[in-house]
PDB file of C-alpha atoms in Angstrom:
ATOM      1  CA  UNK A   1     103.591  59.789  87.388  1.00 53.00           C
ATOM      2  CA  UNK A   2     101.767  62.867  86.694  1.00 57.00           C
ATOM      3  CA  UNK A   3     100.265  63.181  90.260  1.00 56.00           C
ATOM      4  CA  UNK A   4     104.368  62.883  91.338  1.00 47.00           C
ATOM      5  CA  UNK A   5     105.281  65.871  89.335  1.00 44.00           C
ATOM      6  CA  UNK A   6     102.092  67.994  90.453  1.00 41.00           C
ATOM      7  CA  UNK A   7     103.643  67.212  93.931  1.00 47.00           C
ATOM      8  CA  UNK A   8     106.943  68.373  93.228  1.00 43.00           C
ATOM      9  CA  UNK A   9     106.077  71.273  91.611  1.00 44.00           C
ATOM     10  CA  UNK A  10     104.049  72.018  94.140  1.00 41.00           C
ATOM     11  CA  UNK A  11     106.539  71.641  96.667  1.00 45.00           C
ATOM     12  CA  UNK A  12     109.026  73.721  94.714  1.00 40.00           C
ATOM     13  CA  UNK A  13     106.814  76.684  94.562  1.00 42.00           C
ATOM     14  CA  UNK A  14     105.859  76.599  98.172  1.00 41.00           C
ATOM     15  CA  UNK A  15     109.561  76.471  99.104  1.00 42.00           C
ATOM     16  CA  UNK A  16     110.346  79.168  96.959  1.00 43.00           C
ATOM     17  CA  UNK A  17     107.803  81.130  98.066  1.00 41.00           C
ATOM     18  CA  UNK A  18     109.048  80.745 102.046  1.00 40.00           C
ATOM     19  CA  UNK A  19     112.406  82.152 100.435  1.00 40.00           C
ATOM     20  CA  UNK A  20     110.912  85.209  99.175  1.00 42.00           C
ATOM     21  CA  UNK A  21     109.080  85.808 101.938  1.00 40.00           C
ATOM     22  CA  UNK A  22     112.215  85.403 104.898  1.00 45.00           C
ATOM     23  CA  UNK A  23     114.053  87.581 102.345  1.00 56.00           C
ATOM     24  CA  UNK A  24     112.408  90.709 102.734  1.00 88.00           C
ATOM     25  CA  UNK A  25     113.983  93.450 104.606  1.00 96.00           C
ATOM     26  CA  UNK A  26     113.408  95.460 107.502  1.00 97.00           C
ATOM     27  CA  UNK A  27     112.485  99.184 106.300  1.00 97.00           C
ATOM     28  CA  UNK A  28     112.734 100.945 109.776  1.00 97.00           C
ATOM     29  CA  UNK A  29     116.719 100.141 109.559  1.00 97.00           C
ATOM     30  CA  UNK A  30     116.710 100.792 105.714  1.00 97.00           C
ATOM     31  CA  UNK A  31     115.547 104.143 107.006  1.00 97.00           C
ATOM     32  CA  UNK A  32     118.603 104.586 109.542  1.00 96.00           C
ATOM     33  CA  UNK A  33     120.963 102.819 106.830  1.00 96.00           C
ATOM     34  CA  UNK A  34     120.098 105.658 104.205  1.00 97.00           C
ATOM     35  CA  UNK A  35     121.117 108.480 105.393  1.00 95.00           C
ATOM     36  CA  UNK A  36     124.343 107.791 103.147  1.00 94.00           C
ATOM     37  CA  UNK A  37     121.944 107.656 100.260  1.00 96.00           C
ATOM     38  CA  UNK A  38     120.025 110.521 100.654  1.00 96.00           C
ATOM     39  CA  UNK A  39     123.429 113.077  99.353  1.00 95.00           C
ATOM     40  CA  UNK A  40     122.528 112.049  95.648  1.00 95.00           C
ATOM     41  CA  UNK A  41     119.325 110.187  95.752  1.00 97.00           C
ATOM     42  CA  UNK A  42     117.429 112.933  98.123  1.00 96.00           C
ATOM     43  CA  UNK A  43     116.287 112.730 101.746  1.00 94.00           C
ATOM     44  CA  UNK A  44     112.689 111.279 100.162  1.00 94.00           C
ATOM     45  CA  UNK A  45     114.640 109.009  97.852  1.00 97.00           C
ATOM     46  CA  UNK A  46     113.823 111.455  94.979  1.00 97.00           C
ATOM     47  CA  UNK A  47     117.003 112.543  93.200  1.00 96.00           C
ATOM     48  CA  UNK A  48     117.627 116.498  92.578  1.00 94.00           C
ATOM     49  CA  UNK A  49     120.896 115.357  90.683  1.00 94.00           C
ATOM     50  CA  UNK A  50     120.246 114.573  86.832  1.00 93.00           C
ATOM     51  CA  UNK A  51     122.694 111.093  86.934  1.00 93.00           C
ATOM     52  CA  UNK A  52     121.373 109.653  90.058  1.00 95.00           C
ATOM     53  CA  UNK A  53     118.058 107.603  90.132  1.00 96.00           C
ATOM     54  CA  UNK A  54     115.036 108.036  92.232  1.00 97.00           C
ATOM     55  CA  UNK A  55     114.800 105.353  94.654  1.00 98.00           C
ATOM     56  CA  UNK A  56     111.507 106.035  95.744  1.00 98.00           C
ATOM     57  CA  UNK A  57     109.208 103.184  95.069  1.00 97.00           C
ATOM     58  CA  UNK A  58     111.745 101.361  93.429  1.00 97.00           C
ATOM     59  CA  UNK A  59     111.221  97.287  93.498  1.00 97.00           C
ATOM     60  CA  UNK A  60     113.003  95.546  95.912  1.00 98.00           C
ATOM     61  CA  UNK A  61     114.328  92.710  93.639  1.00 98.00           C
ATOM     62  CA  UNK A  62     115.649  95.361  91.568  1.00 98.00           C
ATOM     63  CA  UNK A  63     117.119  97.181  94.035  1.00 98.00           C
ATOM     64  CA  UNK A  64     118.957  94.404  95.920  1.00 98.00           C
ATOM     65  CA  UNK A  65     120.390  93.135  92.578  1.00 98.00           C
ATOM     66  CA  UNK A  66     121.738  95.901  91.357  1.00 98.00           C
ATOM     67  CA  UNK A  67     123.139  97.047  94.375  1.00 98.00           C
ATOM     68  CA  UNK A  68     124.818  93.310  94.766  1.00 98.00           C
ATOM     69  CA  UNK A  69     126.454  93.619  91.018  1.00 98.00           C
ATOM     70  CA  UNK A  70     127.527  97.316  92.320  1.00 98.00           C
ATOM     71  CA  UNK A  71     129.030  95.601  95.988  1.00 97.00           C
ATOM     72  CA  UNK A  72     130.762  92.222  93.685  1.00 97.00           C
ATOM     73  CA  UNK A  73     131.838  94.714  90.390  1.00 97.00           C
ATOM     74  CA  UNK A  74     129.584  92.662  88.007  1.00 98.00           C
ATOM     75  CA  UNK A  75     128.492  97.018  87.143  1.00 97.00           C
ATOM     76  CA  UNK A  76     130.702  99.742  87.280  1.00 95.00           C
ATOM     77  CA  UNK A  77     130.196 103.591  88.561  1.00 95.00           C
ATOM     78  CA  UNK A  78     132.665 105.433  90.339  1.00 95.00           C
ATOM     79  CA  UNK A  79     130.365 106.600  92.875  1.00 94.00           C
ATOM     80  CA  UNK A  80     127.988 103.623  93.706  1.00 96.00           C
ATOM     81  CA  UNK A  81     130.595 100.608  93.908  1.00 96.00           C
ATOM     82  CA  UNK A  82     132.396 102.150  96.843  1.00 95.00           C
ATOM     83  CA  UNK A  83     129.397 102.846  98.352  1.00 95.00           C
ATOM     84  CA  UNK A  84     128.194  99.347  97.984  1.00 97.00           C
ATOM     85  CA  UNK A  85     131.387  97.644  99.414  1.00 95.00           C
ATOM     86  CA  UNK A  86     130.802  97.955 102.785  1.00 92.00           C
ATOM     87  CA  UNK A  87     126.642  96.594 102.464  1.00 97.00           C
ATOM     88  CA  UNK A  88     125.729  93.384 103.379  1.00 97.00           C
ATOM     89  CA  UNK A  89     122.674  91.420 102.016  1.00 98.00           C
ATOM     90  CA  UNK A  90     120.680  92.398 104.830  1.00 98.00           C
ATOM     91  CA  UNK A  91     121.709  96.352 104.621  1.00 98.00           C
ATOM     92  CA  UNK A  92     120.447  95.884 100.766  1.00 98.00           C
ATOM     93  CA  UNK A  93     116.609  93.948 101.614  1.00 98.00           C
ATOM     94  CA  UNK A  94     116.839  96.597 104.513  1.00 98.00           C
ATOM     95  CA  UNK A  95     117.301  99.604 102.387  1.00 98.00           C
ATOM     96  CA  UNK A  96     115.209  97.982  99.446  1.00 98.00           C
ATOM     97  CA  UNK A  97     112.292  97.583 101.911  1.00 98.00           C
ATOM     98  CA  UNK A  98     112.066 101.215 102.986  1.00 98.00           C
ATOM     99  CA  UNK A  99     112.680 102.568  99.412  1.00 98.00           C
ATOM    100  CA  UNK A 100     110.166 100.414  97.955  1.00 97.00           C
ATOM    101  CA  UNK A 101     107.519 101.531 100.525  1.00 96.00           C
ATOM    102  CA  UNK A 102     108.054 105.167  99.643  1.00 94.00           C
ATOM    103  CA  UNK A 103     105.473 106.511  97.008  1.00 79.00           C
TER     104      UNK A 103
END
């Protein structure tokens, strides 16, 4: 029984890790995707404005979520939701890829 449940965990955590991995995004078309960005969150993904967030380094995970409550109104701001709408899951790992590679 406890050899069966080693296995299964096991296999869980393998599978889940093959998810995480075909997740990630593309950061070459993040970088043609965020020139939209770059008005409040700077060219270099460092913000000049005081109310918008550096994106710069930011974690993906983090990224993509909160960009997917933005895009499905789960979180509210007058500027980002609308520019969420029209972002699909790949645009997000895209764009979450080439911000999270920027130190």
């Amino acid at each position: 029984m406890r050899r069966a449940t080693l296995s299964l965990a096991l296999t869980v955590l393998v599978a889940g890790s093959a998810g995480l991995a075909h997740a990630a995004g593309d950061a070459a078309a993040g970088k043609a995707k965020s020139a939209a960005c770059a008005g409040c969150h700077g060219a270099n993904g460092i913000s000049m404005m005081p109310n918008a967030p550096n994106l710069a380094g930011q974690k993906e995970a983090y990224f993509i979520k909160t960009m997917k409550d933005y895009r499905d109104g789960k979180r509210q701001d007058p500027m980002m939701a609308p520019a969420a709408k029209g972002l699909s899951d790949a645009d997000f790992a895209n764009l979450a890829a080439y911000y999270a590679g920027m130190k």
